[in-house]
CSV table of C-alpha atoms and ligand atoms in Angstrom, one decimal:
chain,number,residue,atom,x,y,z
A,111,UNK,CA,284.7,-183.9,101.7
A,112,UNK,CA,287.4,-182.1,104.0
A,113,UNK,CA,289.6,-185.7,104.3
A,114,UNK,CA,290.0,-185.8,100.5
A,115,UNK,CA,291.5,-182.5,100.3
A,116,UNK,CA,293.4,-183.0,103.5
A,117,UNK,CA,295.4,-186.0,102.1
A,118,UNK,CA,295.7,-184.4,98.2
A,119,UNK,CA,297.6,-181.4,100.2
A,120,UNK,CA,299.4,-183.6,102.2
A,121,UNK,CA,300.2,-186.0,99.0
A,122,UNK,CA,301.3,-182.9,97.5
A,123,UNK,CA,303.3,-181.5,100.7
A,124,UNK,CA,304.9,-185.5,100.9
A,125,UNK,CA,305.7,-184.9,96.9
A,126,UNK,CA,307.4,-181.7,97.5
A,127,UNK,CA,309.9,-183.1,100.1
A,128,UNK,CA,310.9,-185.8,98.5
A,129,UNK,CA,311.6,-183.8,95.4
A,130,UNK,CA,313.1,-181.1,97.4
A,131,UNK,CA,315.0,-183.2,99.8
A,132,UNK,CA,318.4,-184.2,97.5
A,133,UNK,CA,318.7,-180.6,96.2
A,134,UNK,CA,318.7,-179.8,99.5
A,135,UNK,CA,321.2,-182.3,100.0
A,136,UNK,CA,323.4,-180.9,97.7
A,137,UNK,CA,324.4,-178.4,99.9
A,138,UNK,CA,325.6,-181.0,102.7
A,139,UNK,CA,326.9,-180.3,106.0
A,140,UNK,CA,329.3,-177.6,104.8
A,141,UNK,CA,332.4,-179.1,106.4
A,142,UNK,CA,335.7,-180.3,104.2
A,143,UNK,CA,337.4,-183.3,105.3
A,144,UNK,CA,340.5,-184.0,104.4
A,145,UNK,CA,341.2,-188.0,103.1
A,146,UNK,CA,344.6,-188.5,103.6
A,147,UNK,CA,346.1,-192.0,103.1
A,148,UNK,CA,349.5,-192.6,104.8
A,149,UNK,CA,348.0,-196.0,106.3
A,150,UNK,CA,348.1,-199.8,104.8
A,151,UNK,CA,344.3,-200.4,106.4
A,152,UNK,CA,341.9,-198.0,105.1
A,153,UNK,CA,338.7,-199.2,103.2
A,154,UNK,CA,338.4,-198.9,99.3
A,155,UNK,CA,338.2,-195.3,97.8
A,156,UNK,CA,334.3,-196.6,96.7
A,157,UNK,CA,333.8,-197.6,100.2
A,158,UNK,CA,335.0,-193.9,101.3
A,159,UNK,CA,332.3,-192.6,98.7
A,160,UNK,CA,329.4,-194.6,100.0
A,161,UNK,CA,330.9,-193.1,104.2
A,162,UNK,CA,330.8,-189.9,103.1
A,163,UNK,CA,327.9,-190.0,101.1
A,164,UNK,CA,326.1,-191.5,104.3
A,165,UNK,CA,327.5,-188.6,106.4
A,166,UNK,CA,326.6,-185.7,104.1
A,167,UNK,CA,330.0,-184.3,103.3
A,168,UNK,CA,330.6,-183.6,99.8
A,169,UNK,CA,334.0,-181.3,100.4
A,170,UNK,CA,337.1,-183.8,100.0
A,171,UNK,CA,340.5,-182.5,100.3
A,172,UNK,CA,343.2,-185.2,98.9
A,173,UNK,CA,347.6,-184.4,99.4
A,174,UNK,CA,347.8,-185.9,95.7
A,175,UNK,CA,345.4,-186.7,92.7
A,176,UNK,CA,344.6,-190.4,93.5
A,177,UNK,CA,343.3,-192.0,90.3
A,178,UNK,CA,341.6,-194.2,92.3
A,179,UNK,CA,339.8,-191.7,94.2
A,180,UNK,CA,338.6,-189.9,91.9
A,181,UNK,CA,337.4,-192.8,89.5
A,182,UNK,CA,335.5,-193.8,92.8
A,183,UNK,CA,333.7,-190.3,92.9
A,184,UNK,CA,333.0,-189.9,89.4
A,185,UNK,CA,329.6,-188.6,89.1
A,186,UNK,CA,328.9,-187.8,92.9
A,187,UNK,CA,328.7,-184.5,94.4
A,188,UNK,CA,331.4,-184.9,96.1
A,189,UNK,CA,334.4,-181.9,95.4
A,190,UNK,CA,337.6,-182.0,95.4
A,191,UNK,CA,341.1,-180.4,96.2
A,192,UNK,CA,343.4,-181.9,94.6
A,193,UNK,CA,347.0,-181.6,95.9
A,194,UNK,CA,350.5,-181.4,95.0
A,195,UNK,CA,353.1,-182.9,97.1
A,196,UNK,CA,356.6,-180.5,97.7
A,197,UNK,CA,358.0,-182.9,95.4
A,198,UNK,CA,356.4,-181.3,92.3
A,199,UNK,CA,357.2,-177.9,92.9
A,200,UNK,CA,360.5,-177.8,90.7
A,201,UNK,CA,358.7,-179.5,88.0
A,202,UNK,CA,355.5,-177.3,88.0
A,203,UNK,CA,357.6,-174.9,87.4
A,204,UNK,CA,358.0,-176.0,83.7
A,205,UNK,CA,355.3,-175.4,81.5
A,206,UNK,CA,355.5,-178.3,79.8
A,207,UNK,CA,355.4,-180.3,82.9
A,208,UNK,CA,352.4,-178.7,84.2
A,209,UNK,CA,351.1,-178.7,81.6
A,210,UNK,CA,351.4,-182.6,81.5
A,211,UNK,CA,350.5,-183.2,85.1
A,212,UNK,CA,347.0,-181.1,84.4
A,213,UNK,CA,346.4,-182.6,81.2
A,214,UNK,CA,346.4,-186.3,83.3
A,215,UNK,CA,345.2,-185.4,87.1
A,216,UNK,CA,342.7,-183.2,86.0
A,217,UNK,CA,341.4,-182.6,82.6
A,218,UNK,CA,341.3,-186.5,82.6
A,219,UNK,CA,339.0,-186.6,85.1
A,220,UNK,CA,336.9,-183.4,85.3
A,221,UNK,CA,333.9,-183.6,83.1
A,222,UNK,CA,333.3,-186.7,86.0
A,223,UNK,CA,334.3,-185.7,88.9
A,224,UNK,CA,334.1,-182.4,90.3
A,225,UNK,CA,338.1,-181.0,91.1
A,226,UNK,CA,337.6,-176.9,91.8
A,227,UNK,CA,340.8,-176.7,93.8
A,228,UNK,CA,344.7,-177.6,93.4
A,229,UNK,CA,346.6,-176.8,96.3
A,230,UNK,CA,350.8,-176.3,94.9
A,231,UNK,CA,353.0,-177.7,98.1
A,232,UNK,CA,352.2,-178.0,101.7
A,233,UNK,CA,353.8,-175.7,104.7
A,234,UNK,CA,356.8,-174.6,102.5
A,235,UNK,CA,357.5,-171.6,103.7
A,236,UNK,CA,358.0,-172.5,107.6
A,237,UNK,CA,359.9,-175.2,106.6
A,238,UNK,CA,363.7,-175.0,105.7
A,239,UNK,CA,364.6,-175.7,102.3
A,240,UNK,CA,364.8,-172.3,100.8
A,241,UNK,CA,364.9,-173.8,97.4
A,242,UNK,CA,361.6,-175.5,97.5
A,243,UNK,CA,360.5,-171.5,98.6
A,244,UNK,CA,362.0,-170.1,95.7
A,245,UNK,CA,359.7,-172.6,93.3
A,246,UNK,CA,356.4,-172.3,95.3
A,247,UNK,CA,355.2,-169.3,93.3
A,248,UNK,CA,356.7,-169.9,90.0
A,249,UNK,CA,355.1,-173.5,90.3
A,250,UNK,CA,351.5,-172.3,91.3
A,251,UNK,CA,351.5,-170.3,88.7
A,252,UNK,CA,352.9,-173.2,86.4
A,253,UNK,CA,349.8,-174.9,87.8
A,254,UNK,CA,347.9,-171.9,86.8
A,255,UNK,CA,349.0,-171.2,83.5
A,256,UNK,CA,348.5,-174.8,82.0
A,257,UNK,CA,344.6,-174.9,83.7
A,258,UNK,CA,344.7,-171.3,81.0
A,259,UNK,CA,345.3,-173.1,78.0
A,260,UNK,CA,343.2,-176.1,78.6
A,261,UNK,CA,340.4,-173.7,79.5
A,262,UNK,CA,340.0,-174.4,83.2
A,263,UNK,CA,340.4,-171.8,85.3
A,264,UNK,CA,337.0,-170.7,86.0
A,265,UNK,CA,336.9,-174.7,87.1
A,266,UNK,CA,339.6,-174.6,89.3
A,267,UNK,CA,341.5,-172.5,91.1
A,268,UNK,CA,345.2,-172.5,92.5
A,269,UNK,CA,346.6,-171.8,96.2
A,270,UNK,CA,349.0,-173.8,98.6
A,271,UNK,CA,348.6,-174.5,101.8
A,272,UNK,CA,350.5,-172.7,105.0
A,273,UNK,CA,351.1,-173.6,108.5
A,274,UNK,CA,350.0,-171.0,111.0
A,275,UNK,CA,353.8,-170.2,111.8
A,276,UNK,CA,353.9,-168.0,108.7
A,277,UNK,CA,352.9,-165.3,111.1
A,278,UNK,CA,355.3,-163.6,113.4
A,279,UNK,CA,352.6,-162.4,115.9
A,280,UNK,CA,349.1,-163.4,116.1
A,281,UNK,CA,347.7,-161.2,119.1
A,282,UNK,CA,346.0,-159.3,119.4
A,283,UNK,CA,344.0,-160.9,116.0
A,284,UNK,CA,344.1,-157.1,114.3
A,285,UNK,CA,347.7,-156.5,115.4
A,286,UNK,CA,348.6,-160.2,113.2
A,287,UNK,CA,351.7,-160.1,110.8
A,288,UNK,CA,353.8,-162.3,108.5
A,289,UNK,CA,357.5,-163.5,109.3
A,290,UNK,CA,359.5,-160.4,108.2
A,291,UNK,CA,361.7,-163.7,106.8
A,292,UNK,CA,358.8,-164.6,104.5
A,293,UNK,CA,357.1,-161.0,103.0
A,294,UNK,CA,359.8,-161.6,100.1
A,295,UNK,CA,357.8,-164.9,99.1
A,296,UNK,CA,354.4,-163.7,100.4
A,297,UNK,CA,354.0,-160.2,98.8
A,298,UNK,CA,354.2,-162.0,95.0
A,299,UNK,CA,352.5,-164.5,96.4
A,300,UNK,CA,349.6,-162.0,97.9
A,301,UNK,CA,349.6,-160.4,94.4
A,302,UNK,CA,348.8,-163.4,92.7
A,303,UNK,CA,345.7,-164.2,94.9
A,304,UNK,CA,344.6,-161.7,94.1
A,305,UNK,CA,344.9,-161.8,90.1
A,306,UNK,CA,343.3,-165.0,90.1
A,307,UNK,CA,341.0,-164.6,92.7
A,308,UNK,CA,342.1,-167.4,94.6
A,309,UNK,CA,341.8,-168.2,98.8
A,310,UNK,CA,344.5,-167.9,101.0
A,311,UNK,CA,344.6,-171.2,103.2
A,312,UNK,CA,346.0,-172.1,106.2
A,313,UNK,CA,346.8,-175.0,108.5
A,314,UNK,CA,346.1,-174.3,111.9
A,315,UNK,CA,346.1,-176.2,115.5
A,316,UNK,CA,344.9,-174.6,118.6
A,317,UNK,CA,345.3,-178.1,119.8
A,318,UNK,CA,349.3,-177.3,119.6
A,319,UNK,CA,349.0,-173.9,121.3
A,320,UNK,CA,347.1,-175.2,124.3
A,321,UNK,CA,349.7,-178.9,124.4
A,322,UNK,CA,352.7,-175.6,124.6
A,323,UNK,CA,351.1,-173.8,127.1
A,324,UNK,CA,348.2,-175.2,129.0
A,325,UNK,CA,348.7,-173.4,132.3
A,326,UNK,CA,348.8,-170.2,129.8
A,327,UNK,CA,345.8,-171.1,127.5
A,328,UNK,CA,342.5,-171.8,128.2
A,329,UNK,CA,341.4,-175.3,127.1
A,330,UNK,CA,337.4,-174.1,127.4
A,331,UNK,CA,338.8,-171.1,124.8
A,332,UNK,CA,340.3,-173.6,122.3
A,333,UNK,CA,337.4,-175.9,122.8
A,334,UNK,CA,335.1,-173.4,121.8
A,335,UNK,CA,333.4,-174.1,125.3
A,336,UNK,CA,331.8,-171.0,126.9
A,337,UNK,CA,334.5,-169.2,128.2
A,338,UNK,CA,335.0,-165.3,128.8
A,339,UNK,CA,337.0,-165.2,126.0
A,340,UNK,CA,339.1,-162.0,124.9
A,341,UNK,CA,338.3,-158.6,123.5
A,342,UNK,CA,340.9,-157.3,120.8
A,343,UNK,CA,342.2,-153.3,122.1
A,344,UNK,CA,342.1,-152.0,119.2
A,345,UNK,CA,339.1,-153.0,117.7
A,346,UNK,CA,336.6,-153.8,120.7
A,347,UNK,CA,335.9,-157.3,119.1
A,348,UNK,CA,335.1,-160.1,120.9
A,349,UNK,CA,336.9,-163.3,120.1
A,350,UNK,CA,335.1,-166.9,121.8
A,351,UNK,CA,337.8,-169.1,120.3
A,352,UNK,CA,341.2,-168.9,119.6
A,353,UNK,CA,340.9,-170.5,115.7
A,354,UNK,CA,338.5,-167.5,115.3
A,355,UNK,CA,341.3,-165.1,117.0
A,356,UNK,CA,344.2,-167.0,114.3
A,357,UNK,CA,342.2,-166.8,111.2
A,358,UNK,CA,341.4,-162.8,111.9
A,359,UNK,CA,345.0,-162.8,112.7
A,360,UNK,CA,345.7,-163.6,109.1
A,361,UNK,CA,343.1,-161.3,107.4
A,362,UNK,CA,345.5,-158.6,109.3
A,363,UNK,CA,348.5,-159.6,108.0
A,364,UNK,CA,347.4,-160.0,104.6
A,365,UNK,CA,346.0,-156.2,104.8
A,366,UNK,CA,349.4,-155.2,105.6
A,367,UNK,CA,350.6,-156.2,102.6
A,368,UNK,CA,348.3,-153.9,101.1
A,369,UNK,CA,345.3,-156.7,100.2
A,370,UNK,CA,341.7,-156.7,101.7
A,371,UNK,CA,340.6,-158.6,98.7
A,372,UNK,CA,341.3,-162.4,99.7
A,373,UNK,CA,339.7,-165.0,101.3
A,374,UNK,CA,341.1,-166.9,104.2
A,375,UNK,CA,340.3,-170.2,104.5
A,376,UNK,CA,341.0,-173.3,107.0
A,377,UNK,CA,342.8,-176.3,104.6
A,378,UNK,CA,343.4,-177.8,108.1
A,379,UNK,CA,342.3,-178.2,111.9
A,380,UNK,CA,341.7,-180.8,114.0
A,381,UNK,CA,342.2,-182.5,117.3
A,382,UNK,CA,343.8,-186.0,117.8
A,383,UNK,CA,341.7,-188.5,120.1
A,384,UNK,CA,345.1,-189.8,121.8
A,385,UNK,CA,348.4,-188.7,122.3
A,386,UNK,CA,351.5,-189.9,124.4
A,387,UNK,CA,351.5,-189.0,127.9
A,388,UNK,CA,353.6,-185.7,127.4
A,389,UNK,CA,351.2,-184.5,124.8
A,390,UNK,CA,348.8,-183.0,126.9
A,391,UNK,CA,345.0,-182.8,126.0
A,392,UNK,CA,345.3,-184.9,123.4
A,393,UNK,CA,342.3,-186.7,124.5
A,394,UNK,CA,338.7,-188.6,123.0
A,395,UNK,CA,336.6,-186.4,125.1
A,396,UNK,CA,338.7,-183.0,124.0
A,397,UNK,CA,339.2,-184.7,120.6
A,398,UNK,CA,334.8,-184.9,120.7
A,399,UNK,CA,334.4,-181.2,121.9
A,400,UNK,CA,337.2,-179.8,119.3
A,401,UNK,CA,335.7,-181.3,116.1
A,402,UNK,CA,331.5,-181.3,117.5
A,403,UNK,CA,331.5,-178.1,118.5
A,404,UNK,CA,333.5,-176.7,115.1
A,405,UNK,CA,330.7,-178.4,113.2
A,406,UNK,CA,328.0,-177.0,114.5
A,407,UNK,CA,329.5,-173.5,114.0
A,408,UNK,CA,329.9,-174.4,110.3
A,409,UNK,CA,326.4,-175.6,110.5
A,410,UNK,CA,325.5,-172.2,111.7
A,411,UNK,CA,327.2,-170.9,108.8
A,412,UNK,CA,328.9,-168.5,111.4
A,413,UNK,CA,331.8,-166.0,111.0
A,414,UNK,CA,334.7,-164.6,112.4
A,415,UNK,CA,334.0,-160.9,114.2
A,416,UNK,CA,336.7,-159.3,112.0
A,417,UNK,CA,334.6,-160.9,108.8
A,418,UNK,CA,331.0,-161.5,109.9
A,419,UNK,CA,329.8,-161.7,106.2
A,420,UNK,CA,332.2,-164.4,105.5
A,421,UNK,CA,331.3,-168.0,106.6
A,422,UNK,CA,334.0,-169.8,108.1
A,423,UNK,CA,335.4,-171.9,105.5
A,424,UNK,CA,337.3,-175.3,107.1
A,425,UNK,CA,338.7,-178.6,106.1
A,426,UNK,CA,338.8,-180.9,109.3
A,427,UNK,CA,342.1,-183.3,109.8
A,428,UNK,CA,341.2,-186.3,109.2
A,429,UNK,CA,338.8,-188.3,108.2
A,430,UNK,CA,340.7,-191.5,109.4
A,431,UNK,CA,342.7,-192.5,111.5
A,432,UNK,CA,346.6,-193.1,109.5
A,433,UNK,CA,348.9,-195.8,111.0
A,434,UNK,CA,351.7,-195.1,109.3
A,435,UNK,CA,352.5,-191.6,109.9
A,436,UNK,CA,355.6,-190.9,111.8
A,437,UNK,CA,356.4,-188.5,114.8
A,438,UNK,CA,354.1,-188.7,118.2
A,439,UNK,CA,351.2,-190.8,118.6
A,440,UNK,CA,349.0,-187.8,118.2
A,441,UNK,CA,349.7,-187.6,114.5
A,442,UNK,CA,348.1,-191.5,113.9
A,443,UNK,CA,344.5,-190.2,115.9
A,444,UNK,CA,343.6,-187.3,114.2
A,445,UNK,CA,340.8,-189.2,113.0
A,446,UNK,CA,337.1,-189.1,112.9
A,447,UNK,CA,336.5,-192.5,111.9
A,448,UNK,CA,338.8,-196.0,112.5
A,449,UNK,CA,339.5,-197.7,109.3
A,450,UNK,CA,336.7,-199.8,109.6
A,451,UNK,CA,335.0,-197.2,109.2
A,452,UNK,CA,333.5,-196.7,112.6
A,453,UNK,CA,333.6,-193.5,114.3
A,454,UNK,CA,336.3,-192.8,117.1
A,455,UNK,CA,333.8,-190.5,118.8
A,456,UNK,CA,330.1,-189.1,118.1
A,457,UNK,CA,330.0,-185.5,117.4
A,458,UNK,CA,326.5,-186.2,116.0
A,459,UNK,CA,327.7,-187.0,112.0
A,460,UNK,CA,324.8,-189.4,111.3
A,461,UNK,CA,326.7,-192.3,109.2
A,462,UNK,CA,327.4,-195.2,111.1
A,463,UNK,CA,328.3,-199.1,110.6
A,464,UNK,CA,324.7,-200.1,109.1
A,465,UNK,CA,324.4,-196.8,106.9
A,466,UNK,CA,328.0,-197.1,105.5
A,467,UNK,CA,326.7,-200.9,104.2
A,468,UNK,CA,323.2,-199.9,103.2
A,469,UNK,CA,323.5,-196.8,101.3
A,470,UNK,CA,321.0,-194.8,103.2
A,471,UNK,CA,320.9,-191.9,105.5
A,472,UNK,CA,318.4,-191.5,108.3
A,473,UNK,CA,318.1,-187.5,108.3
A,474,UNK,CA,315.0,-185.8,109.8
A,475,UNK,CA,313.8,-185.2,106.7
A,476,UNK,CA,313.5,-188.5,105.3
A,477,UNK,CA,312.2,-189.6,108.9
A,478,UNK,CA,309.4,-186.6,108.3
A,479,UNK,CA,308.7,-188.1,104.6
A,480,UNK,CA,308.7,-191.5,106.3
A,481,UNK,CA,305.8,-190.3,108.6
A,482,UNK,CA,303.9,-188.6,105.9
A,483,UNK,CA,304.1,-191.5,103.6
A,484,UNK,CA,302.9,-193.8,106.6
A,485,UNK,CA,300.2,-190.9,107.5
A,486,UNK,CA,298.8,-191.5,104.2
A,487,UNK,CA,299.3,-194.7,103.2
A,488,UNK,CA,296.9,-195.4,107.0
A,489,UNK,CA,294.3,-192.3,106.5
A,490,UNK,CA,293.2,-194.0,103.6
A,491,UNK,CA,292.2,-196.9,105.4
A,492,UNK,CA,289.8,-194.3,107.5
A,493,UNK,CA,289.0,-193.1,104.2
A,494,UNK,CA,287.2,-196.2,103.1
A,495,UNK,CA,286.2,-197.0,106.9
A,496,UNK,CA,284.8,-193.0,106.5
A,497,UNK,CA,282.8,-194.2,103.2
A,498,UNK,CA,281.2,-197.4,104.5
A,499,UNK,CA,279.5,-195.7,107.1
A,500,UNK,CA,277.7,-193.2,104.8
A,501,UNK,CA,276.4,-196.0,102.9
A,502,UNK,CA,275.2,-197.1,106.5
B,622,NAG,C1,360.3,-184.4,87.4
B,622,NAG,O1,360.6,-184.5,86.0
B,622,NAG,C2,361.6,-185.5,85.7
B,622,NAG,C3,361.9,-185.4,84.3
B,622,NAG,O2,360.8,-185.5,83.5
B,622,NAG,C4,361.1,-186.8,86.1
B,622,NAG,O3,362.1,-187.8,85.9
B,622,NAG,C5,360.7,-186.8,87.6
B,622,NAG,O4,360.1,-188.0,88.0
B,622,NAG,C6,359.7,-185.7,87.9
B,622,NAG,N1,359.5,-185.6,89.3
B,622,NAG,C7,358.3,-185.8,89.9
B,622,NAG,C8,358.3,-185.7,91.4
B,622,NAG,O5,357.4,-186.1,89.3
């Protein structure tokens, strides 16, 4: 009598994971990755989809609107920042041209795939042209206005993306301001974010404060290794890890300019696996602790001390490998995976060669649904062996 019930709860248990286990799912790993695509040897944009899908990460950032891509995604989970290239920004700054370039890179594609974020120009402002600076926020909020009138803006939301050289000091974290060069572009710029309510991202690189200094920094600190760390003067906080240490840094210098209201979030980090030899630490086992140890904070859903009800929000660079970007050797192996799709290093991402052909993904729970399903499918063998001995 007890066996019957046994395996209807257990049926029932079975039942409930597998129906439970892709909404689960839908929350993936938490990490961004950022696609980018300067190389002549990646795999198919619907070979990507079937990777990524295999690895759980459904939080793709592109540097342009990739038809392609996004025809490859259509009706996944996967979402998307969409970006536009410094190239744009003098154009977004027409209406009519924004309005274009919305009405064909997104509204084309959005009731398909899932696009919530458009990031307007990369690094701008620590670059040189002052021109380009003088467009940035007039073009965002180009971007912004035409996402208005087609009735998107509570779909997707508008930022750019800044180097970590926007700020003029960084230490201690609650002591962090802006370039006094830049407040003229960054106090609009503030003001917007907060208007529409939209994250403040940056790009940053321990990686190319440890290669400047490493008798100065400590590589256990950057690799968030255990280390002693560093406790902030004025505020008695206790920073592990220098990305931690940058990204308070910025909260600070936004709050000078009068804002406590916006979100800082990662649009880049990362850790190339090779370098040449005067780029020192760019190595696979640093590259490993970087990028492993980074997603299992994200995992933890942790924060940074000076916002410990914020989860750190973070794009890694890159999900492969790009041959044909210039400069050192470090920028071609910021990768996690080759371009056949093989991973440079395991920092325990479950996808591998086999998954990315076969479609499937060999999490703990499917092996625990596995098991059950084998559990019964076997007890009802006893079952009947159970029954044939009553009649004996
Ligand atoms: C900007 O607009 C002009 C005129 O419509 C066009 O010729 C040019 O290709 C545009 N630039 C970009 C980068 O799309």
């Amino acid at each position: 009598m007890a066996s019957p019930s046994l395996s209807s709860l257990v049926l029932f248990l079975s039942l409930f994971l597998l129906l439970s286990g892709p909404i689960l799912q839908i929350d993936g790993l938490g990490v961004g990755i950022n696609y980018g695509q300067i190389a002549n040897n990646l795999p198919s944009p619907s070979r990507v989809a079937i990777l990524l899908q295999s690895l759980q990460i459904n939080r793709v950032k592109l540097y342009d609107a990739d038809p392609n891509v996004l025809q490859a995604f259509a009706n996944s989970d996967v979402e998307f920042v969409l970006g536009l290239g410094n190239e744009y920004l003098y154009n977004m700054t027409d209406p009519n041209k924004a309005l274009t370039w919305i009405r064909t890179h997104v509204q084309s594609y959005i009731s398909q795939t899932k696009i919530t974020c458009i990031t307007v120009g990369n690094e701008v402002l620590t670059g040189d042209d002052l021109q380009l600076k003088s467009y940035l926020l007039p073009a965002m909020q180009g971007v912004y206005y035409a996402l208005g009138s087609l009735g998107l803006t509570t779909q997707v939301t508008v930022t750019t993306a800044h180097s970590i050289g926007i700020l003029g000091n960084s230490y201690p974290p609650s002591s962090g301001s802006f370039r006094p060069d830049l407040a003229e572009y960054l106090q609009p710029m503030l003001n917007f974010h907060s208007q529409i309510n939209s994250p403040f991202l940056i790009n940053a690189y321990p990686f190319f404060a440890y290669k400047g200094n490493p008798d100065q920094v400590s590589l256990d600190y950057v690799l968030f290794r255990p280390n002693p760390g560093m406790t902030d003067p004025n505020t008695n906080l206790h920073y592990d890890n220098m990305l931690y240490a940058q990204i308070d840094a910025v909260y600070s210098a936004i709050k000078q300019m009068g804002h406590a209201d916006i979100e800082v979030r990662i649009s880049e980090t990362g850790w190339p696996s090779k370098g040449d030899p005067d780029e020192v630490g760019a190595t696979l086992e640093n590259a490993a602790a970087y990028n492993g140890n980074l997603l299992r904070r994200i995992q933890r859903k942790e924060a940074t001390p000076g916002r410990p009800s914020v989860p750190i929000n973070v794009y890694v660079f890159a999900l492969f490998n790009e041959d044909m970007k210039p400069g050192p050797t470090s920028e071609r192996n910021y990768g996690l995976y080759y371009p056949d799709a093989t991973p440079v290093y395991n920092i325990g991402l479950q996808g591998n060669l086999p998954q990315f052909y076969t479609h499937s993904s060999d999490t703990p729970r499917t092996q625990l649904v596995s098991w059950i399903i084998l559990y019964i499918y076997f007890s009802r063998f006893f079952l009947i062996k159970d029954e044939s001995r009553c009649k004996n």
